[in-house]
Coordinates of N, CA and C in Angstrom, one line a residue:
Chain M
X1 N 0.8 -1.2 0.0 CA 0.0 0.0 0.0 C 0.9 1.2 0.0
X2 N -0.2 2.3 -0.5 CA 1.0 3.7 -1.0 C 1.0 4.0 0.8
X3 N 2.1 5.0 1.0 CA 2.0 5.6 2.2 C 3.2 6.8 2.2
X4 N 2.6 7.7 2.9 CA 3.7 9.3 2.9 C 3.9 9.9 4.3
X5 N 5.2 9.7 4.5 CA 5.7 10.2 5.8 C 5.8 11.6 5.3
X6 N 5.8 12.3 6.5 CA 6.3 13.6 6.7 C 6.5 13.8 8.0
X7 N 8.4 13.9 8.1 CA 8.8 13.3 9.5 C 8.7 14.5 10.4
X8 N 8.4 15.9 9.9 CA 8.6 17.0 11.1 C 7.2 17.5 10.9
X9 N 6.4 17.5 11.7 CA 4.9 17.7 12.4 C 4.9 19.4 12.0
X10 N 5.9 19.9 13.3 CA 6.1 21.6 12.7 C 7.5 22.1 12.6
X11 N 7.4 22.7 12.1 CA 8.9 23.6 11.6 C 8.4 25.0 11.8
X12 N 9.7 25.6 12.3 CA 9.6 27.2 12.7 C 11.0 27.5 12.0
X13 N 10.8 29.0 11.3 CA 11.8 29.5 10.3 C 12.0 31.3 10.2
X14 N 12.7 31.7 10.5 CA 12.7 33.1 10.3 C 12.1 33.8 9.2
X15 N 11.6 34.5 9.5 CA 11.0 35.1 7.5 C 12.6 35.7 6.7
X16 N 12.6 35.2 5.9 CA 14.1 35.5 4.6 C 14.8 34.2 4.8
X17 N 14.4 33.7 5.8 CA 15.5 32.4 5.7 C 14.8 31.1 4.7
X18 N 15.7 30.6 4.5 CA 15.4 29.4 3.7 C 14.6 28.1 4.4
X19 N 13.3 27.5 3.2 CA 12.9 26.5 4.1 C 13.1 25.2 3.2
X20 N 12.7 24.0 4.4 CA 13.0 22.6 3.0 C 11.8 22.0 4.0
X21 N 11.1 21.0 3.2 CA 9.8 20.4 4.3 C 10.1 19.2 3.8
X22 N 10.3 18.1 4.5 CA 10.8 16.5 4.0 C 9.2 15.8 3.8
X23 N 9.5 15.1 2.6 CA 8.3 14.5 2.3 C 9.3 12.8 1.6
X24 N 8.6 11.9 2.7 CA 9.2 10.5 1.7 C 7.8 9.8 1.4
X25 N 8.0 8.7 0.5 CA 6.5 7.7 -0.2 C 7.4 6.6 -0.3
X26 N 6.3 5.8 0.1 CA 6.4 4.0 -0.1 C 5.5 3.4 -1.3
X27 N 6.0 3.4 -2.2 CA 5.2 2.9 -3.7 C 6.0 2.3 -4.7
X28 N 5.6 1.0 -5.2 CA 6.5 0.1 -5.7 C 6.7 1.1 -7.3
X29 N 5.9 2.1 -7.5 CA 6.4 2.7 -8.7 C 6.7 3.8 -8.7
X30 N 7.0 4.7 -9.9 CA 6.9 6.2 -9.4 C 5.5 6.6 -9.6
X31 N 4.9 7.3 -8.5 CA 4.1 7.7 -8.6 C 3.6 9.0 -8.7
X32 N 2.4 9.6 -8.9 CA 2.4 11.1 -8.4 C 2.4 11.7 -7.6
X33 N 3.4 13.2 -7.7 CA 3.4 13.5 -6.4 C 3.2 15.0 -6.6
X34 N 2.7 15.2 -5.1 CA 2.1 16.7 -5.3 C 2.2 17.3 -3.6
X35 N 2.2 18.6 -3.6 CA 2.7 19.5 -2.4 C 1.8 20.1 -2.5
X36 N 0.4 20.3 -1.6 CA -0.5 21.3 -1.2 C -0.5 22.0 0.1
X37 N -1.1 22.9 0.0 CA -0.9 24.1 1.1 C -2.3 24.3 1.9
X38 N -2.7 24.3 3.1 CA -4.0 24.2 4.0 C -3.6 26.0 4.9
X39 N -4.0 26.9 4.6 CA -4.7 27.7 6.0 C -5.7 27.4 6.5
X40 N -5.3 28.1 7.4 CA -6.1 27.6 8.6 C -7.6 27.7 8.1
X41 N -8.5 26.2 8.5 CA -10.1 26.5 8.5 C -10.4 26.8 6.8
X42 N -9.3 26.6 5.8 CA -9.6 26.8 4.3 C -9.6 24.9 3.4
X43 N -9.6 25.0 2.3 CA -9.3 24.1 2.1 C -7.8 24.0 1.0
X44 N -7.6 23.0 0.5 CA -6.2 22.9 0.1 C -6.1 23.4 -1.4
X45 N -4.7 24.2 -1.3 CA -4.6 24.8 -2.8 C -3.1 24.3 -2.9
X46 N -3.0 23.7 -4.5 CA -2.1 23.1 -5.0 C -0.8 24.0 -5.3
X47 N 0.2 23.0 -4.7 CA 1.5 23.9 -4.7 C 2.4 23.4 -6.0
X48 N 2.2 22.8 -6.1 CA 3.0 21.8 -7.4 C 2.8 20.6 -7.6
X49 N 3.3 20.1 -8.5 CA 3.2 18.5 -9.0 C 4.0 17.7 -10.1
X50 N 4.5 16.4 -9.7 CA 5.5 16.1 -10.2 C 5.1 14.7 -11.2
X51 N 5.1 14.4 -12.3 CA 4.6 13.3 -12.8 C 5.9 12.3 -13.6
X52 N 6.6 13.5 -14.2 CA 7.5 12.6 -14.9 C 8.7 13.7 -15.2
X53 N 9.5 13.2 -16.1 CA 10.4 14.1 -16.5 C 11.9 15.3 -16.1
X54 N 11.5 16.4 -16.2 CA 12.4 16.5 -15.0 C 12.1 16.8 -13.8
X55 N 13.1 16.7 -12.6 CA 12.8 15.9 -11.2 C 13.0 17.3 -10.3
X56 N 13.2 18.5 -11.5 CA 13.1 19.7 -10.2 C 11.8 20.3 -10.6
X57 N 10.8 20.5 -9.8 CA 9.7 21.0 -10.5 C 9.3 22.6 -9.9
X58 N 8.6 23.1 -10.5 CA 8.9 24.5 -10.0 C 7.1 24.5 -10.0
X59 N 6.6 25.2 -9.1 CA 5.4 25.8 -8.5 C 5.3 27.2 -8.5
X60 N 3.8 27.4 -7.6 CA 3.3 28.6 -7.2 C 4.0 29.3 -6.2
X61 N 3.9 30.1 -5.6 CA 4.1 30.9 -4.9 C 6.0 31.2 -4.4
X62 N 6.6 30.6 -5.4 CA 7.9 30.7 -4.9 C 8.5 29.1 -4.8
X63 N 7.9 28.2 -4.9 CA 8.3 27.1 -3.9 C 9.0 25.9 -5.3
X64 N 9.6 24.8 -4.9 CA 9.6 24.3 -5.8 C 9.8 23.0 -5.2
X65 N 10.1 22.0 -5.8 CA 10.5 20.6 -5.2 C 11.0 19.8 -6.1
X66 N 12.0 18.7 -5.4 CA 12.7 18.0 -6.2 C 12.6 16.0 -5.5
X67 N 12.0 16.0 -6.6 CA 11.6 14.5 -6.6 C 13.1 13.5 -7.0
X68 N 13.6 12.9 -6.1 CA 14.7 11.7 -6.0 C 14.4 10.5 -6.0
X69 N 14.2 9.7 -6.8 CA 13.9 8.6 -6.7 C 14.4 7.6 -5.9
X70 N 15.9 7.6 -6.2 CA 16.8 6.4 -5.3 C 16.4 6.6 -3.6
X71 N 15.9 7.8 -3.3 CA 15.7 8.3 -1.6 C 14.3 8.2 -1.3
X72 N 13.4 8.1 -2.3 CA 11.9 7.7 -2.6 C 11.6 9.0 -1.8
X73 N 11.7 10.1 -2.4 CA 11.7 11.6 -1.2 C 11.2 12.6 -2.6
X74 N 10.6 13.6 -1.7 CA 9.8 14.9 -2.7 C 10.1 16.1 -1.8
X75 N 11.2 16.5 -1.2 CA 10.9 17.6 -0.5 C 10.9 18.6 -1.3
X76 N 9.5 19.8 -0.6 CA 9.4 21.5 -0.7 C 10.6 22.1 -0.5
X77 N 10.9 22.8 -1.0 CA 12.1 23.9 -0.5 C 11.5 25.3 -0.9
X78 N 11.7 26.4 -0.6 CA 11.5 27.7 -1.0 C 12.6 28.7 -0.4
X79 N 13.0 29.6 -0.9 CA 14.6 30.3 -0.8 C 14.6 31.3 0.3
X80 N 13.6 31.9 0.2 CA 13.1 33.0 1.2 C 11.5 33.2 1.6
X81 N 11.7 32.9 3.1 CA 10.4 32.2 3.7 C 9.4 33.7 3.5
X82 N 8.0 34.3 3.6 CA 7.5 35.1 3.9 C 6.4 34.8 4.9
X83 N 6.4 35.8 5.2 CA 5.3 35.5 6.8 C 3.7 34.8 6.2
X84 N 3.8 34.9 4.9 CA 2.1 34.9 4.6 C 2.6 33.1 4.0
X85 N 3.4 32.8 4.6 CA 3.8 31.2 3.9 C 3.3 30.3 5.0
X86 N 3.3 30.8 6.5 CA 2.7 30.3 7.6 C 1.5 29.6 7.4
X87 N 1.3 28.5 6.9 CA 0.4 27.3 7.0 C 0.4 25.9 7.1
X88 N -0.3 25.3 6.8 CA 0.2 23.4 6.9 C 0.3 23.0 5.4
X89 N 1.5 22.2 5.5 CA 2.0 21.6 4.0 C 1.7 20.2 3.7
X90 N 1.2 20.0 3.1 CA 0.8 18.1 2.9 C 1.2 18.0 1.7
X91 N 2.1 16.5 1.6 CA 2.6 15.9 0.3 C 1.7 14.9 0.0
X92 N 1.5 14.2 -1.0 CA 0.3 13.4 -1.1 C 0.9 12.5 -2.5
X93 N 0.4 11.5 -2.5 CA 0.7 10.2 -3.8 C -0.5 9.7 -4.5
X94 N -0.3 9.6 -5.8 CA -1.5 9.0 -6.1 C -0.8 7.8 -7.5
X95 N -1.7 6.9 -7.5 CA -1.5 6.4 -9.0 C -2.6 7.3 -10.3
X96 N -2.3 7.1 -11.2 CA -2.9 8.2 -12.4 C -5.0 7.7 -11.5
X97 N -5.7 8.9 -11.9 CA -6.6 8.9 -11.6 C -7.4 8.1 -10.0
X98 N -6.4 8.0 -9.5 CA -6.6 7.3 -8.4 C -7.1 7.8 -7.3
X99 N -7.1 7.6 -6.0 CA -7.3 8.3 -4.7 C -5.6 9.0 -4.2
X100 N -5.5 10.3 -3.7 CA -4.5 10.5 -3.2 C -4.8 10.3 -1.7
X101 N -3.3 9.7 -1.4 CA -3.2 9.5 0.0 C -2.0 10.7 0.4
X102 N -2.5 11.4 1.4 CA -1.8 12.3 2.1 C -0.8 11.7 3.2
X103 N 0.6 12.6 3.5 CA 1.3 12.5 4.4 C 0.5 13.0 5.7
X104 N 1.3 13.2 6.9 CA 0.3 14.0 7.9 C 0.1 15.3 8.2
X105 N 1.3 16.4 7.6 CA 1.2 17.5 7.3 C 2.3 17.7 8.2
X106 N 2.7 19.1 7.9 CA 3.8 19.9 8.5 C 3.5 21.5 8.8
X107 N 3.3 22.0 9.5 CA 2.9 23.1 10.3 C 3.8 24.3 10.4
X108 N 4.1 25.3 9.4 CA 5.1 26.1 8.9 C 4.5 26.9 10.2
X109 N 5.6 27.8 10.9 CA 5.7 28.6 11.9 C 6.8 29.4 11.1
X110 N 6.7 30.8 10.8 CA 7.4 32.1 10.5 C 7.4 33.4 11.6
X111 N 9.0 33.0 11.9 CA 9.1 34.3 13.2 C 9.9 35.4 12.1
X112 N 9.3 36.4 13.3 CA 9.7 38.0 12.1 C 10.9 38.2 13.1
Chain Z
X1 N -8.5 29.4 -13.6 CA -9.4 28.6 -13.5 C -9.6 27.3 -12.5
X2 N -9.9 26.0 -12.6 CA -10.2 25.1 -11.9 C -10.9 25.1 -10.6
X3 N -11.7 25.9 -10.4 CA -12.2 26.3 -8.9 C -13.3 25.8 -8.6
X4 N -13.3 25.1 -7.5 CA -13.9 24.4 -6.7 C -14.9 25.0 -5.8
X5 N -16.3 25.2 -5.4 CA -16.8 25.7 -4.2 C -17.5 24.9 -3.5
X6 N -17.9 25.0 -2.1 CA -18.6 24.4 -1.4 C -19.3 25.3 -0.3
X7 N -20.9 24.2 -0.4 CA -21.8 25.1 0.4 C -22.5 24.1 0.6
X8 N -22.9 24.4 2.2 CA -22.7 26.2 3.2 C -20.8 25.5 3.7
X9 N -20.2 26.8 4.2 CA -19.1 26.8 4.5 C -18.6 26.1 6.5
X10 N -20.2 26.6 6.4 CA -20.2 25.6 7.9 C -21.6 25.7 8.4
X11 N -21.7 24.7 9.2 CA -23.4 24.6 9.4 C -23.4 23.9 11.0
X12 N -24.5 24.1 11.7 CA -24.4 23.6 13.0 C -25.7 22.9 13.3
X13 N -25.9 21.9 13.4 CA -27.2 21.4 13.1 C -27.5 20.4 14.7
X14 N -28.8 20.0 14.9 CA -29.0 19.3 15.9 C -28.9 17.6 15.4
X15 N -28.7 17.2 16.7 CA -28.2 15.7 16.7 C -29.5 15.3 16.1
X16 N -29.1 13.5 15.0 CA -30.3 13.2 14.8 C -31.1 13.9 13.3
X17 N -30.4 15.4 12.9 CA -31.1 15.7 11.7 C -29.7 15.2 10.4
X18 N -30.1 15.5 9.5 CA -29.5 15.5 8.3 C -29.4 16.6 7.7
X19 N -27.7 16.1 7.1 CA -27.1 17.8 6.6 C -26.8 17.1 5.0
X20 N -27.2 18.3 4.3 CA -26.2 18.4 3.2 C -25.2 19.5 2.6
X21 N -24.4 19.0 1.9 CA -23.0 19.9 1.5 C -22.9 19.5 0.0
X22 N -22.8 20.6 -0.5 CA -22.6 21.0 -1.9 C -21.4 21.0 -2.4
X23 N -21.1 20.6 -3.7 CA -19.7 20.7 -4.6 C -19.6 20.8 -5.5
X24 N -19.6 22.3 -6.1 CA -19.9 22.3 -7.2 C -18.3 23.0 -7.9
X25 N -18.1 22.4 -9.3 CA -16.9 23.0 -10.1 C -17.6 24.1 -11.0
X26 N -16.5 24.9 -10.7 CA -17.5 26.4 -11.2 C -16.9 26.7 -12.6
X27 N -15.9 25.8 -13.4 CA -15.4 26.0 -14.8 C -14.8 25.4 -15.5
X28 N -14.9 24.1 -14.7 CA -14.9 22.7 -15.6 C -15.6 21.4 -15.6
X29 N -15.5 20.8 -16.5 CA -16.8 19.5 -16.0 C -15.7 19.0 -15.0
X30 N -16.2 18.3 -13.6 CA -15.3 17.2 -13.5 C -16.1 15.7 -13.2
X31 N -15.6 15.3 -13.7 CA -16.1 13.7 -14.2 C -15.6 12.7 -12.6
X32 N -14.6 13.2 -11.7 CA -14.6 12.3 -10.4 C -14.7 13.2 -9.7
X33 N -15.4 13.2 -8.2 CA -15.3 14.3 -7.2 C -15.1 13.3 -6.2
X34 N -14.5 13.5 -5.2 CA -14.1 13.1 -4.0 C -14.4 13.7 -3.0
X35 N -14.8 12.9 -1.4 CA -14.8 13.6 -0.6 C -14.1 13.1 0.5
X36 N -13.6 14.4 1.2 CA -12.6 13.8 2.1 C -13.4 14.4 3.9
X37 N -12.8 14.0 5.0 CA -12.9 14.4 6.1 C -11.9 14.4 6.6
X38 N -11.9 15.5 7.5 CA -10.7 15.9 8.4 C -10.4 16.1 9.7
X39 N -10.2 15.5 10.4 CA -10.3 15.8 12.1 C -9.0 16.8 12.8
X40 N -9.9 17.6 13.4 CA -8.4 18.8 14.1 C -7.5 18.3 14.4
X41 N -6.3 18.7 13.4 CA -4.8 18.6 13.9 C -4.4 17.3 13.1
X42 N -5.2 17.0 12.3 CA -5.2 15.5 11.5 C -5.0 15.8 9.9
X43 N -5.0 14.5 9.0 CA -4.5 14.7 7.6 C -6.0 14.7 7.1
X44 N -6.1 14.5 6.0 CA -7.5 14.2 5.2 C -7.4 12.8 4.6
X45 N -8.9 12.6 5.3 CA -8.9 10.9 5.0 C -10.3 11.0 4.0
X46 N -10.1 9.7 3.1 CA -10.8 9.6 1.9 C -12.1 9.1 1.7
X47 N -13.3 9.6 1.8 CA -14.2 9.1 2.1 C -14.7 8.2 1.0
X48 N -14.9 8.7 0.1 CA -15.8 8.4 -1.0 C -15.2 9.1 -2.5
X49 N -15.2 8.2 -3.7 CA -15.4 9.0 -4.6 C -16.4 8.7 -5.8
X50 N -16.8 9.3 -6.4 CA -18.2 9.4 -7.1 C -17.4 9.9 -8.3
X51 N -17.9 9.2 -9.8 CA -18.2 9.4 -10.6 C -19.6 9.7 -11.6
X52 N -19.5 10.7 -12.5 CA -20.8 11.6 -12.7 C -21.8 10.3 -13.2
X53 N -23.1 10.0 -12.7 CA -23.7 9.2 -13.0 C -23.8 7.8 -12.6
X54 N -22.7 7.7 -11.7 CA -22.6 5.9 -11.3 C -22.5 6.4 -9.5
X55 N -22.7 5.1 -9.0 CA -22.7 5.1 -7.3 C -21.4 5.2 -6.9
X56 N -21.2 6.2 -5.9 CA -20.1 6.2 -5.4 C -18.9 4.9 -4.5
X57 N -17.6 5.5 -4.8 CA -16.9 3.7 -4.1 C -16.7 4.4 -2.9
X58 N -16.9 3.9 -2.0 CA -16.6 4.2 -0.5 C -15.1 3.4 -0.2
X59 N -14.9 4.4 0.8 CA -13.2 3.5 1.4 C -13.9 2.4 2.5
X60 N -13.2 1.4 3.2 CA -13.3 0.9 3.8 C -13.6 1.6 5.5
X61 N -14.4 1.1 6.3 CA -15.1 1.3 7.1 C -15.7 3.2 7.3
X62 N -16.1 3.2 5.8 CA -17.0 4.3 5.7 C -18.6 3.6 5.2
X63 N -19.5 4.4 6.3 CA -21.1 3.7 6.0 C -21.2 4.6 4.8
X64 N -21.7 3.6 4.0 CA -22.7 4.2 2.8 C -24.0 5.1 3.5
X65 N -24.5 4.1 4.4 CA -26.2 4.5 4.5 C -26.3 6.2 5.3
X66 N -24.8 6.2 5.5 CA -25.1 7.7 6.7 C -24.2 8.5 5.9
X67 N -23.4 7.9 5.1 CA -23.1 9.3 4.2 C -22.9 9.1 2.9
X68 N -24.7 10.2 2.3 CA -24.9 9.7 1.0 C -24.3 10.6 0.1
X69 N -23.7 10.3 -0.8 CA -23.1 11.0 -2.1 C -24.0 10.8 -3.6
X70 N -24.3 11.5 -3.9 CA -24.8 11.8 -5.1 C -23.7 13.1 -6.0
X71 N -23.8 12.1 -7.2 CA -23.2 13.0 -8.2 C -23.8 13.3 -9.7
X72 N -24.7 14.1 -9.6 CA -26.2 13.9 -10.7 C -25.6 14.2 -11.8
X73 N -24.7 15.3 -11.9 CA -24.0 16.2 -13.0 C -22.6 16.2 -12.8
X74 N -22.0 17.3 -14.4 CA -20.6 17.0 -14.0 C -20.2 17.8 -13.2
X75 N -21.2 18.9 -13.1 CA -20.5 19.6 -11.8 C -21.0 20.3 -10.3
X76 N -21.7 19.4 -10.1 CA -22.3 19.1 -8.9 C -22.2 17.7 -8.0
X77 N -21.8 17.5 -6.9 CA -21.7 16.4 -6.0 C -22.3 17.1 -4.5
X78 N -22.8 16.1 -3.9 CA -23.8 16.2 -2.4 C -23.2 15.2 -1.6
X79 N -22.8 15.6 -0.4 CA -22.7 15.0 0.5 C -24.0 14.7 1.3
X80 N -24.6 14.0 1.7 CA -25.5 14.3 2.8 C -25.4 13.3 3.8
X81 N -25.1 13.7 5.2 CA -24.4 13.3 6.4 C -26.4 12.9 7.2
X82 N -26.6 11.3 6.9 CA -27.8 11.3 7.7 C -27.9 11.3 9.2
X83 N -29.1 11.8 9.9 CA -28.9 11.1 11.2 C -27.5 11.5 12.0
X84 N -27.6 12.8 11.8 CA -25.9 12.7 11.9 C -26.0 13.2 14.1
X85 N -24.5 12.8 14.3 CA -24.2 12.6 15.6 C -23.2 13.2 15.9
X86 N -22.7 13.4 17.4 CA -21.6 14.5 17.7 C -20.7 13.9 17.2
X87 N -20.5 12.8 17.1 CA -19.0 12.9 16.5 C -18.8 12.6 15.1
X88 N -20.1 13.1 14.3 CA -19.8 13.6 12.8 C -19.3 14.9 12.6
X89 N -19.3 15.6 13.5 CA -19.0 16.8 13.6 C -16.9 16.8 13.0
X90 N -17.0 17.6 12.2 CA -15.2 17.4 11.1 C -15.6 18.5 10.2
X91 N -14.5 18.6 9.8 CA -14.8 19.4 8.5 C -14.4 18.4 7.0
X92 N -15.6 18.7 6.5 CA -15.4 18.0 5.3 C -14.6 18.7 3.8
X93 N -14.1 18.1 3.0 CA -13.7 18.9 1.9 C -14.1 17.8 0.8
X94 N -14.1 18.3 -0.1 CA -14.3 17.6 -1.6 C -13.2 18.3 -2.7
X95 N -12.7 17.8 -3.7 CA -12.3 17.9 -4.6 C -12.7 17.6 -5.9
X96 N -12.1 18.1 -7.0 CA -12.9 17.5 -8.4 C -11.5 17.2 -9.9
X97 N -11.8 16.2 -10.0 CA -11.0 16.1 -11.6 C -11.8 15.7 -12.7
X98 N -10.6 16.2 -13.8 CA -11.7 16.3 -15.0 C -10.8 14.9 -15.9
X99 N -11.8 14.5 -17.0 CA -11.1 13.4 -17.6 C -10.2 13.4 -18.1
X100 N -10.0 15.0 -18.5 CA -8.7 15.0 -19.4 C -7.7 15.3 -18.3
X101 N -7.6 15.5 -17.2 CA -6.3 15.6 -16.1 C -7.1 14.9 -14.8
X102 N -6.9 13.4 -14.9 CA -7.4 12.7 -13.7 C -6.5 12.8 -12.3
X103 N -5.0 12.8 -12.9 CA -4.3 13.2 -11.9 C -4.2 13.8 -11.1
X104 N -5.2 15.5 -11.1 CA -5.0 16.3 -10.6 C -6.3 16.5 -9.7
X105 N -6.2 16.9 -8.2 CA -7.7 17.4 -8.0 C -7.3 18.6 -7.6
X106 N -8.7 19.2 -7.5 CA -8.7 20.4 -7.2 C -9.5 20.6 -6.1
X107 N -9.4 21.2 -5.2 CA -10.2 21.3 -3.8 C -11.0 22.1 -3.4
X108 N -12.3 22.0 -2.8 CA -13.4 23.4 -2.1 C -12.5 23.5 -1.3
X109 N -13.0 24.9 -0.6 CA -12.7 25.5 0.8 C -13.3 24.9 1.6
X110 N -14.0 23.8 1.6 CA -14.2 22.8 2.9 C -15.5 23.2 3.7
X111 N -16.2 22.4 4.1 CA -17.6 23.0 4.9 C -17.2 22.0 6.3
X112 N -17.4 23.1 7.7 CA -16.9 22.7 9.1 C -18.5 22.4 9.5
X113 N -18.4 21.2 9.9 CA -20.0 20.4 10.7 C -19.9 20.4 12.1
X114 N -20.8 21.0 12.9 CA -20.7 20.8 14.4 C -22.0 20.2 14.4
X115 N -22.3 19.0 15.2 CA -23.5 18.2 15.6 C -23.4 18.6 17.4
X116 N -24.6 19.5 17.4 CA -25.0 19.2 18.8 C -25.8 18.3 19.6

């Protein structure tokens, strides 16, 4: 069965500093993978997605992620954090048209 | 484009009645909608997904009979939480994909259910 760790619950980061959010999957293939963003009490707006090709993918708001296969890992990175980036991060897997299964989220904390 | 809405955004209802929640894609057909539920401080777990015109597949130890999904159109899906009880009370979200990008969903802003 698919499954997605995301080993740090919350992360706290200065605003301008650089962030990375670890996302790994357990899936006997490559599968899809994608980085959505939750405020608080909203629902989820898609940060990026990765299906094939090349393995650094570039997103919304600044962010981008690089998919490794040998490390079966998708982490978020973004270069300079901003205060309005403070939300919860979920990586999630799917096979093509399938159900995505979510990691458990990561809880961005930005000190000014 | 691809936007998703949901209504009502939150509703508070008494124990014992029945709710429903709306999903509608406001500028593309989508042909799968999904619903998910969420418990504070938790991930989103997969309730059900419905395609336009066939009965929804439910995940494992989700009741059909108390939470019905209908998906009449391509861009309209219903939740309706029967009978519902305090600890239906979550916030629900739904998402929608279209045939030509099944890969991708796209998500409402979620409707929060409190059962008193």
């Amino acid at each position: 069965a698919q499954s997605v760790t995301q080993p740090d619950i919350h992360i706290t980061v200065s605003e301008g500093a650089s962030l990375e959010l670890r996302c790994n999957y357990s899936y006997g293939a490559t599968p899809y993978l994608f980085w959505y963003v939750q405020s608080p009490g909203q629902g989820l707006q898609l940060l990026l997605k990765y299906f094939s090709g090349d393995t650094l993918v570039q997103g919304i708001k600044g962010f981008e992620a690089e998919f490794k296969r040998s490390q079966s890992s998708f982490n978020l990175r973004k270069p300079s954090v901003h205060w309005s980036d403070a939300a919860e991060y979920f990586c999630a897997v799917s096979q093509y048209g399938n159900k995505l299964v979510f990691g458990a989220g990561t809880i961005l904390r930005v000190k000014s | 484009g691809a936007v998703v809405s949901q209504h009502p955004s939150w509703v508070i209802c008494k124990s014992g009645t029945s709710v429903k929640i709306e999903c509608r894609s406001l500028d593309f057909q989508a042909t799968t909608m999904f619903w998910y539920r969420q418990f504070p401080k938790q991930s989103l777990m997969l309730m059900a997904t419905s395609n336009e015109g066939s009965k929804a597949t439910y995940e494992q130890g989700v009741e059909k009979d108390k939470f019905l999904i209908n998906h009449a159109s391509l861009t309209l899906s219903t939740l309706t939480v029967t009978s519902a009880h305090p600890e239906d009370s979550s916030f629900y979200i739904c998402s929608a994909s279209t045939l030509a990008h099944q890969e991708t969903q796209y998500f409402g802003p979620g409707t929060r259910l409190l059962v008193l």
